[in-house]
Tab-separated table of C-alpha atoms in Angstrom:
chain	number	residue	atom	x	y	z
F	84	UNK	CA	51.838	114.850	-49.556
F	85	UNK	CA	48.762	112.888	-50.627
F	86	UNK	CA	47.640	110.129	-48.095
F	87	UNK	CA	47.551	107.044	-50.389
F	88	UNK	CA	46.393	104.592	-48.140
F	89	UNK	CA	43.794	102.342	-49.534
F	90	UNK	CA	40.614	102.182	-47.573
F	91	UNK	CA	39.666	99.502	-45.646
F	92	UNK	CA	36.240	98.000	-46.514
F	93	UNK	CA	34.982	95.056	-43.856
F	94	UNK	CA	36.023	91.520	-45.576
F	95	UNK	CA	33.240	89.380	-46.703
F	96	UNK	CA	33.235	85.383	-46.671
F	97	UNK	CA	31.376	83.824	-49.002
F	98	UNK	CA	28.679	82.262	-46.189
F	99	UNK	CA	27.704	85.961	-45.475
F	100	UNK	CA	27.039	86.951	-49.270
F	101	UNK	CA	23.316	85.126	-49.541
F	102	UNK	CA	22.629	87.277	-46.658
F	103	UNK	CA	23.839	90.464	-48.050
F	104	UNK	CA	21.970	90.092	-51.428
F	105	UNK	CA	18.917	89.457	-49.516
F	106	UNK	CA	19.633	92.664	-47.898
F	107	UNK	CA	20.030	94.162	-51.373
F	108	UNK	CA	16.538	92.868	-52.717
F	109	UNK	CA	14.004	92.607	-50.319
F	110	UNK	CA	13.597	96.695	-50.371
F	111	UNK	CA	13.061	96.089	-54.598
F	112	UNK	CA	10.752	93.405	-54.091
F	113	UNK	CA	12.651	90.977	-55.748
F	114	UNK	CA	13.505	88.852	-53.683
F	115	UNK	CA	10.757	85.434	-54.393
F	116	UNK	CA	9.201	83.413	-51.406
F	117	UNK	CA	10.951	80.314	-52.806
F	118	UNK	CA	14.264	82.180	-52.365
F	119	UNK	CA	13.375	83.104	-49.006
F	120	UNK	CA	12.815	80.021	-47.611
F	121	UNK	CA	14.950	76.645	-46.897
F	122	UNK	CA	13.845	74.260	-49.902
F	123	UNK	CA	11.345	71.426	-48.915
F	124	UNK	CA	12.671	68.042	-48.525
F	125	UNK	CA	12.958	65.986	-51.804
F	126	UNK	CA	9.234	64.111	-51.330
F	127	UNK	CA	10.229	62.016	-54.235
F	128	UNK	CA	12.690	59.886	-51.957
F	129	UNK	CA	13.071	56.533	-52.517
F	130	UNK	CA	10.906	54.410	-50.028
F	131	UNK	CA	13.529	52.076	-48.277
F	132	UNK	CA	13.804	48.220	-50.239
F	133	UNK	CA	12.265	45.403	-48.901
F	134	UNK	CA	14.631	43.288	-46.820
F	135	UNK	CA	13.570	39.372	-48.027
F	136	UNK	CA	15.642	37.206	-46.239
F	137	UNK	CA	15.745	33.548	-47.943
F	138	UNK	CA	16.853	30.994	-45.321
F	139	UNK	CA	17.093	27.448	-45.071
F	140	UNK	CA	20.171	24.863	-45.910
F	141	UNK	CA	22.010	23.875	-49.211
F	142	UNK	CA	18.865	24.102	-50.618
F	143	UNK	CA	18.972	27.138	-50.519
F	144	UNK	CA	22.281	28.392	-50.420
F	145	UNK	CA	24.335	26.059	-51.972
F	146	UNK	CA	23.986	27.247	-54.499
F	147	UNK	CA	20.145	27.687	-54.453
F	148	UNK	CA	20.032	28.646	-57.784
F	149	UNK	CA	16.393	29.198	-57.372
F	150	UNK	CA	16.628	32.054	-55.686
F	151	UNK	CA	18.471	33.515	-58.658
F	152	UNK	CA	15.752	32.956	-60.549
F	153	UNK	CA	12.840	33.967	-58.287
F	154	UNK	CA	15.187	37.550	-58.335
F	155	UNK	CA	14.917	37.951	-61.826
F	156	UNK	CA	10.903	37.210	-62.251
F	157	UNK	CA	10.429	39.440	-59.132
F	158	UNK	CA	12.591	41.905	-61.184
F	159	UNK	CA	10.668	40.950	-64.444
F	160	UNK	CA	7.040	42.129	-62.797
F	161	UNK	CA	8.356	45.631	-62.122
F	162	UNK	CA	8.835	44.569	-58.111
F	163	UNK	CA	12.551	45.990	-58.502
F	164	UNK	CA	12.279	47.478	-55.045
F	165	UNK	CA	13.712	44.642	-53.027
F	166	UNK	CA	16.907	43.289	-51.326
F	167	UNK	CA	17.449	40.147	-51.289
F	168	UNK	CA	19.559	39.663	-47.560
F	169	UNK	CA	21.718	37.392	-45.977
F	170	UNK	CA	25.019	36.993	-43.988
F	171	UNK	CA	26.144	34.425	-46.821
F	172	UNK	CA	27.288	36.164	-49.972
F	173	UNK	CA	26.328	34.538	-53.530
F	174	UNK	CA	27.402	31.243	-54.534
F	175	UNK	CA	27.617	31.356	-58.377
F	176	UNK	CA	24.663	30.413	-60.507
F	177	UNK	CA	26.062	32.321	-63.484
F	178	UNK	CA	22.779	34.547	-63.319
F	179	UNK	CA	22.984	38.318	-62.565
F	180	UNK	CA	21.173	38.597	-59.673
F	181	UNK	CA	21.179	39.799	-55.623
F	182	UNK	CA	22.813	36.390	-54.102
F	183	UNK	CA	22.873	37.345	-50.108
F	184	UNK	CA	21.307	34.735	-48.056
F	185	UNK	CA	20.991	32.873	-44.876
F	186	UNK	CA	21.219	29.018	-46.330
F	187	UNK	CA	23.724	27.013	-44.463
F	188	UNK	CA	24.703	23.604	-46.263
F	189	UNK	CA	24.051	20.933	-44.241
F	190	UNK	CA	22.340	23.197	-40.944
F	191	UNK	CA	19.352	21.365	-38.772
F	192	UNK	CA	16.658	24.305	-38.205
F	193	UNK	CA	16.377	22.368	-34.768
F	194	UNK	CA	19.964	23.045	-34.270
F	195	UNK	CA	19.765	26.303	-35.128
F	196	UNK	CA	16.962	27.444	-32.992
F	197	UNK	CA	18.443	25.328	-29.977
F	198	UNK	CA	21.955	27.185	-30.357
F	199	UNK	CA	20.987	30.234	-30.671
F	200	UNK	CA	21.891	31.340	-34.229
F	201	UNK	CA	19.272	33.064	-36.068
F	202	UNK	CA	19.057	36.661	-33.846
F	203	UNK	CA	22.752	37.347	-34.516
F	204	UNK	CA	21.755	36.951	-38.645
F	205	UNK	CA	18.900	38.674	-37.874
F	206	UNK	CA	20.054	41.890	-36.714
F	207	UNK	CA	23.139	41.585	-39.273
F	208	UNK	CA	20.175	41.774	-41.787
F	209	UNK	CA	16.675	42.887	-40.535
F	210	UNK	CA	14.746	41.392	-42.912
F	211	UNK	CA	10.907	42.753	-43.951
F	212	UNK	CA	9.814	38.969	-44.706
F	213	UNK	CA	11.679	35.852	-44.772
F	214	UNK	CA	11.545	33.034	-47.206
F	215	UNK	CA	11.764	29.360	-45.357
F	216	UNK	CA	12.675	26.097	-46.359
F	217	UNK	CA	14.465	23.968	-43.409
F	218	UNK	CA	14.032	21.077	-42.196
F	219	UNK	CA	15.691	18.527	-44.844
F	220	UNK	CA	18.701	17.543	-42.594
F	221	UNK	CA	16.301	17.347	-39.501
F	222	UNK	CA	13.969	14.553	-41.439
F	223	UNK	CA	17.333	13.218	-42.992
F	224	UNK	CA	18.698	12.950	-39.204
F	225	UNK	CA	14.681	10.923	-38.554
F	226	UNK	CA	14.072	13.963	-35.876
F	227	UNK	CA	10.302	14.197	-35.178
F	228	UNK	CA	7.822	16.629	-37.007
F	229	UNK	CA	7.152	17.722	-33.201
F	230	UNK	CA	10.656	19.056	-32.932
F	231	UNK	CA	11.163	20.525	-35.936
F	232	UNK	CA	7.604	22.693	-35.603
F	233	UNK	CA	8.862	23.384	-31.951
F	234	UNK	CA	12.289	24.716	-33.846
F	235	UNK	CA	9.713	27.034	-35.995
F	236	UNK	CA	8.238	27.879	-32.982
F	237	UNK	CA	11.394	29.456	-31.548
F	238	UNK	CA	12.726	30.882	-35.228
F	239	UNK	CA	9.528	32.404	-35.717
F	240	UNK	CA	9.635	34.566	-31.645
F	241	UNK	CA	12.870	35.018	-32.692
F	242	UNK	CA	11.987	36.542	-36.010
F	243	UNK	CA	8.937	38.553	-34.641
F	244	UNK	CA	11.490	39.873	-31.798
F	245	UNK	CA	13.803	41.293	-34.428
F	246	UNK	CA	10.566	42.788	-36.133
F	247	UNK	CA	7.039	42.264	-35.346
F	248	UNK	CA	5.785	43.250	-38.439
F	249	UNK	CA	7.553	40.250	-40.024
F	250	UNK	CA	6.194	38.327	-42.987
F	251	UNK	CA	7.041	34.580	-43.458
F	252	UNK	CA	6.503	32.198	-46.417
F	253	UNK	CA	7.378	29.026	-45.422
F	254	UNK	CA	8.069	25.672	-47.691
F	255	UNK	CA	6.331	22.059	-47.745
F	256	UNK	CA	9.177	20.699	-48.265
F	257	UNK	CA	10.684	19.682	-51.739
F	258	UNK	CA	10.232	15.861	-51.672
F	259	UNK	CA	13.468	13.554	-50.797
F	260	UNK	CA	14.523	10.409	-52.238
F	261	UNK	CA	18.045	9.909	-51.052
F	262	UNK	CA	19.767	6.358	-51.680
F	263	UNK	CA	21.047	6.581	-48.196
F	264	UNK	CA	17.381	7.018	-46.844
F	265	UNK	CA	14.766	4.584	-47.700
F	266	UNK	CA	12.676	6.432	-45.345
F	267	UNK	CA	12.847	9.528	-45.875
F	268	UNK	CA	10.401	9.981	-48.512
F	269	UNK	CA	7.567	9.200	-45.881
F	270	UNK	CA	9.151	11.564	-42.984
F	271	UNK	CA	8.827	14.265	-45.481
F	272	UNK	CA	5.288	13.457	-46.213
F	273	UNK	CA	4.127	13.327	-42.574
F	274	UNK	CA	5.940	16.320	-41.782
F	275	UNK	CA	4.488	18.569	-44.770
F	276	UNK	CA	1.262	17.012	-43.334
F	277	UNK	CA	1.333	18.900	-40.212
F	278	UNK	CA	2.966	22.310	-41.408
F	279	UNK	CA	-0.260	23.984	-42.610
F	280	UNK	CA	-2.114	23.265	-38.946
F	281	UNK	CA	1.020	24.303	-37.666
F	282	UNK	CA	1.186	27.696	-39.950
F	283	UNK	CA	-2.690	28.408	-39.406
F	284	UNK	CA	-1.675	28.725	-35.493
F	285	UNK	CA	1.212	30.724	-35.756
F	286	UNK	CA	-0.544	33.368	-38.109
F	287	UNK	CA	-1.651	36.515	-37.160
F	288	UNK	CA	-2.631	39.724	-39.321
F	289	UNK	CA	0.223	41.877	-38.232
F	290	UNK	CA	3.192	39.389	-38.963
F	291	UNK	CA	1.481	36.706	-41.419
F	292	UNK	CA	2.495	32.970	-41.870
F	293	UNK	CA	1.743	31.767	-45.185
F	294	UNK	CA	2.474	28.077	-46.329
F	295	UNK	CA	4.060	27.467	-50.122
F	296	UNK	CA	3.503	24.019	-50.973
F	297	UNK	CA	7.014	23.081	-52.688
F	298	UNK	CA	6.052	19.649	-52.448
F	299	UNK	CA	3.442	18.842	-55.378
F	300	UNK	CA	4.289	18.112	-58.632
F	301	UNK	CA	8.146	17.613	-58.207
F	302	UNK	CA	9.728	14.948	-58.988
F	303	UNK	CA	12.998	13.540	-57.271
F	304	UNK	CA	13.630	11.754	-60.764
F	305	UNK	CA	13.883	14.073	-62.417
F	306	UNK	CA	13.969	17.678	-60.745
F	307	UNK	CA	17.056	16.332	-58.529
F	308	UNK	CA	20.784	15.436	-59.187
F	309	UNK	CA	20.809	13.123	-56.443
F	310	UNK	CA	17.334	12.761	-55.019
F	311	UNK	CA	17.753	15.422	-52.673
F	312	UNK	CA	19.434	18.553	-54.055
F	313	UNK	CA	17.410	20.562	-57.004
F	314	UNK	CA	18.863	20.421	-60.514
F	315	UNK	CA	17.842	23.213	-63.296
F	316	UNK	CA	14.394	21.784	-63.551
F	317	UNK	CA	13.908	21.727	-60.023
F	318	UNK	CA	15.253	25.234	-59.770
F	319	UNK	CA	12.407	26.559	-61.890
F	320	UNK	CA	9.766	24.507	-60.455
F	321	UNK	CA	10.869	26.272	-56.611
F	322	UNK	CA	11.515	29.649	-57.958
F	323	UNK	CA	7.560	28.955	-59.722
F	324	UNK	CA	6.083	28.367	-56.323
F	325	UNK	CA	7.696	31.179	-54.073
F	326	UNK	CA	6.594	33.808	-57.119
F	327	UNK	CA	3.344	34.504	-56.624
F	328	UNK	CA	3.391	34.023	-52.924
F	329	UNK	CA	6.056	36.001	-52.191
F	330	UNK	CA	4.717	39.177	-55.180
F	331	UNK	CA	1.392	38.854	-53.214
F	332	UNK	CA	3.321	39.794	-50.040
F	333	UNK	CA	5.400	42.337	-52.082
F	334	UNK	CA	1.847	43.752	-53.302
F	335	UNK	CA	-0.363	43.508	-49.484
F	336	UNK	CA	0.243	45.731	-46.501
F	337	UNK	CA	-0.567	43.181	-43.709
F	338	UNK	CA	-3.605	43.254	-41.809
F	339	UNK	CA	-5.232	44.857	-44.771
F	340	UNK	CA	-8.454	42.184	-45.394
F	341	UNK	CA	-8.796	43.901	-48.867
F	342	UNK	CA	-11.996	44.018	-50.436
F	343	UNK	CA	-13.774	40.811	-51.051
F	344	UNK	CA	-15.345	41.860	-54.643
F	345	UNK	CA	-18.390	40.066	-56.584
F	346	UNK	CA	-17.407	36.819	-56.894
F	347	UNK	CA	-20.951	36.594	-58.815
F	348	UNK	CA	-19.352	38.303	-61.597
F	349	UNK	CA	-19.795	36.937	-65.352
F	350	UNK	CA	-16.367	37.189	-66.791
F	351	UNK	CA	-14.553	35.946	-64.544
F	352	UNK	CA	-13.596	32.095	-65.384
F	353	UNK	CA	-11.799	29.446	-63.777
F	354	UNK	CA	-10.688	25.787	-64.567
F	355	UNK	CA	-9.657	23.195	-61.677
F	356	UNK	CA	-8.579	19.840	-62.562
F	357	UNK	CA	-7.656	17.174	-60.756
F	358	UNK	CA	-4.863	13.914	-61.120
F	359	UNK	CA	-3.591	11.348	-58.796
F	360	UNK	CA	-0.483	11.073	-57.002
F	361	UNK	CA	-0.713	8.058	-55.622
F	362	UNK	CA	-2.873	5.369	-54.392
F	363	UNK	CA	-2.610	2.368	-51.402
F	364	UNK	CA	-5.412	0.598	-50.473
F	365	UNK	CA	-8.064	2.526	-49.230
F	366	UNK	CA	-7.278	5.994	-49.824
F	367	UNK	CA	-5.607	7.995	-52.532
F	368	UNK	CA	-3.175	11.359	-52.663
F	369	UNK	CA	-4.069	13.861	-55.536
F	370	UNK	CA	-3.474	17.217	-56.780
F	371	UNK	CA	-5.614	19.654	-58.295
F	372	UNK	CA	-4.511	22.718	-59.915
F	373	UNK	CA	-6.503	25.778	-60.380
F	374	UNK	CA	-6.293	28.115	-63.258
F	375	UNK	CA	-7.956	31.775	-64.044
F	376	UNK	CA	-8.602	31.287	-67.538
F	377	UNK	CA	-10.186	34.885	-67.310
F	378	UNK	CA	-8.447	38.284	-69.345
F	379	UNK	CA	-8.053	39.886	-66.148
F	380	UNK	CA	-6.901	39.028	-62.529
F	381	UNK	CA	-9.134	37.150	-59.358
F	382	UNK	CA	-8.406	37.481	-55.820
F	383	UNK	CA	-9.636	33.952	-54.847
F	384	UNK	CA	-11.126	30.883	-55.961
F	385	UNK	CA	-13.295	28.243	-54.980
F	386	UNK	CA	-13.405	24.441	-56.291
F	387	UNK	CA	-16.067	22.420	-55.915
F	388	UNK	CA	-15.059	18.500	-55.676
F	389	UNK	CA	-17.243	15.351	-56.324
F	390	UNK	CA	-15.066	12.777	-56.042
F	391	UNK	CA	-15.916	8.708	-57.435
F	392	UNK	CA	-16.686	5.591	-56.184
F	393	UNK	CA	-17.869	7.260	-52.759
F	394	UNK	CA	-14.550	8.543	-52.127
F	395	UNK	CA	-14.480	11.127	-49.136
F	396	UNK	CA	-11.781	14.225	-49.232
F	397	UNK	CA	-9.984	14.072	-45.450
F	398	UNK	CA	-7.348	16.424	-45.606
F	399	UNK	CA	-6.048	18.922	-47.776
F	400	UNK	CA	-3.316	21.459	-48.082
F	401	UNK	CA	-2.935	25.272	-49.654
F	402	UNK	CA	-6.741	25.143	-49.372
F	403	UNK	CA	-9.643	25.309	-46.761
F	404	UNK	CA	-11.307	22.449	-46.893
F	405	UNK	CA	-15.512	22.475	-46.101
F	406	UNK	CA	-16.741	18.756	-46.862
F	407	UNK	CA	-20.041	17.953	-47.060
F	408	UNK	CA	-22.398	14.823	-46.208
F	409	UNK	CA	-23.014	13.662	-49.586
F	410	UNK	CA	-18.714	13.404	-49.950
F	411	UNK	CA	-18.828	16.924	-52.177
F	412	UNK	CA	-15.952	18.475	-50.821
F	413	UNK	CA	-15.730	22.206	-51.030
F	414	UNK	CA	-12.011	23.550	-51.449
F	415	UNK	CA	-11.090	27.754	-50.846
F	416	UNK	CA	-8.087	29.126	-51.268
F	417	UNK	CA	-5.554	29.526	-48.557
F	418	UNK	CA	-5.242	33.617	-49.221
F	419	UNK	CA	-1.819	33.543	-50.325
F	420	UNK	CA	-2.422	31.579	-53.335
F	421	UNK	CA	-6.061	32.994	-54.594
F	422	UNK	CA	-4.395	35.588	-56.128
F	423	UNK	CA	-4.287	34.903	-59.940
F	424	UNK	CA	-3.239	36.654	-63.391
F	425	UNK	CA	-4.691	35.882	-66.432
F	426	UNK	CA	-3.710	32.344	-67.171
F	427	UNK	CA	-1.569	31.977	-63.953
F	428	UNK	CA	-2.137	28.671	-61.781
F	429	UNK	CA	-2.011	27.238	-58.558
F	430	UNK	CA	-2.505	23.417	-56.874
F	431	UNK	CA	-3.913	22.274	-53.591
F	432	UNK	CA	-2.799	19.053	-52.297
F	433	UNK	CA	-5.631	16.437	-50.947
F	434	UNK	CA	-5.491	12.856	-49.537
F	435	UNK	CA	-9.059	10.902	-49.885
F	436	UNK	CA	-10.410	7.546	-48.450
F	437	UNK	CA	-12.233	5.066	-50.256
F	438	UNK	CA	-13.201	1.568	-50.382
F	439	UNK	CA	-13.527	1.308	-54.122
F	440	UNK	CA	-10.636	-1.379	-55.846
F	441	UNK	CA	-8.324	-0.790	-57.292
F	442	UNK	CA	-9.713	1.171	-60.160
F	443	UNK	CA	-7.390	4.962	-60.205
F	444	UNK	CA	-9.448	7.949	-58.395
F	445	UNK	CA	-11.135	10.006	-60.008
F	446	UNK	CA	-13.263	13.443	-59.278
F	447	UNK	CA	-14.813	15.946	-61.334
F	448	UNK	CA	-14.086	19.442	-60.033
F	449	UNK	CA	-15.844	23.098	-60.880
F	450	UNK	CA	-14.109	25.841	-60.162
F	451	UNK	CA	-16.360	29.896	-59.267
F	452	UNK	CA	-13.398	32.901	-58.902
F	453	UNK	CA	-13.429	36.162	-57.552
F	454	UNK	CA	-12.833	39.534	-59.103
F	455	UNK	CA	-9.548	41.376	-57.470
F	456	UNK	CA	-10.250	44.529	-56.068
């Protein structure tokens, strides 16, 4: 009788047929190197987003409509690889846009760095740079511009703890003009006054400070709803300001000084003009805004001031001030803001004495850019 038992080959899983085949080839030759061998990593990987954490108070988050905004211009210029971060979600707007933030209606920043609170939203969010404007409540509450810089003080170690390559852009305040608060108009002045010293200390090339004035050229009349919180107006006029700061950032690796170009050359051009705030009796506040009126970009920007009727330039903010004996006063940029597109602008802030009448200030002002790299 014929033995019809089947015969038993060894059972193959699927994991061991690669193996076999190669078996199978490599005698032919036909087996390639590139079959041989693992695949590479994909080198085309997306590079992690940048974690831009905006934080403040209902300013900011309540519903801080200009950071919907600034999201969709930071989107418009091709910087799409960002996150904006928070532990708050968003809070309407009706604009597409990433709403997670860190602005807590009606929060002190000297509360919060005396309680404790920012490391916990830190680590919930680990933010690449942080976007700052606090302080509102504090000069609503008449707290001190000494303890509200000491509160930055402690945010800021707390900040660098969570990462010391942290980058922060922080506000001159918005102006205030609350019925409530006669005086706090004024607070906000003097403490605006003392945040670019205060910035210029804290600064260093591996986790920059960089100060956004948010104060000049708004108007509580009418860029506010109630002389304190921004309306639409206002909302374009902040989202304006953080922009280019905040793309220059996106754009820089710190502690890169860049190259400082020819600022000798020909076609580059530059307008800076100047206007008065406001005026008491001997001295004056004015603004001057720069413009590259160039085809292509600068890097910086220099204004030369002559102010009238002897009037000498004492202070000055977003700039670096270098007066001079005859009252010229020599203005640079403040690095953050000397980058410029082609008809993109900037302002510095200045307050002047004089002991002209009453006659309004005036100055002429010449402006010398230079070339990006």
């Amino acid at each position: 009788m014929r033995d019809t038992r089947r015969l038993r080959l060894p059972r193959l899983s699927i994991r061991s047929l690669p193996g076999l085949l190669a078996a199978l080839l490599l005698p032919l030759g036909l087996l390639t190197p590139a079959a041989a061998a693992a695949p590479p990593p994909d080198a085309t990987a997306a590079a992690d987003p940048v974690r831009i954490m905006p934080l403040g108070d209902s300013i900011t988050g309540s519903p801080g409509c200009w950071r919907a905004l600034l999201w969709n211009r930071l989107q418009d210029a091709g910087h799409t690889g960002i996150d904006f971060v928070g532990t708050l979600p968003p809070q309407g707007c009706g604009i597409a846009h990433d709403g997670d933030n860190e602005g807590h209606g009606g929060e002190l920043v000297t509360n919060v760095a005396s309680q404790g609170l920012l490391p916990a939203r830190l680590a919930a969010t680990r933010p690449d740079i942080v976007v700052m404007h606090f302080g509102t409540n504090d000069v609503w509450s008449n707290i001190a511009p000494d303890r509200i810089l000491a509160a930055y003080d402690t945010l800021l170690a707390q900040m660098r703890e969570s990462n010391p390559d942290i980058r922060v852009l922080v506000a001159q305040l918005i102006p205030m003009n609350p019925a409530t608060c006669a005086a706090c108009a004024q607070r906000v002045v003097d403490l605006n006054a003392r945040i670019p010293a205060w910035a210029a200390g804290a600064h260093t090339s591996r986790s920059p400070v960089v100060v956004v004035d948010q104060w000049t050229g708004f108007d509580t009349a009418t860029d506010t709803y109630d002389g304190v919180h921004p309306d639409a107006s206002g909302d374009e006029k902040i989202a304006a300001r953080w922009f280019p700061a905040l793309a220059a950032q996106l754009e820089s690796t710190p502690g890169d000084p860049g190259d400082p170009g020819d600022p000798g050359d020909p076609t580059l051009t530059c307008t800076a003009s100047f206007r008065s705030v406001s005026v008491w009796q001997g001295g004056y506040q004015a603004e001057v805004t720069v413009r590259n009126t160039s085809a292509v970009p600068v890097r910086g920007w220099t204004v030369t001031l002559r102010p009238a009727d002897g009037a000498r330039v004492t202070q000055v903010w977003n700039g670096a001030l270098k007066p001079a004996a005859d009252g010229t006063a020599t203005v640079a940029d403040a690095g953050w803001n000397g980058a410029l597109a082609p008809g993109a602008s900037t302002a510095f802030g200045l307050i002047a004495t004089t002991t002209a009448g009453p006659a309004a200030p005036a100055a002429t002002a010449d402006c010398a850019a230079t070339p990006a790299s």
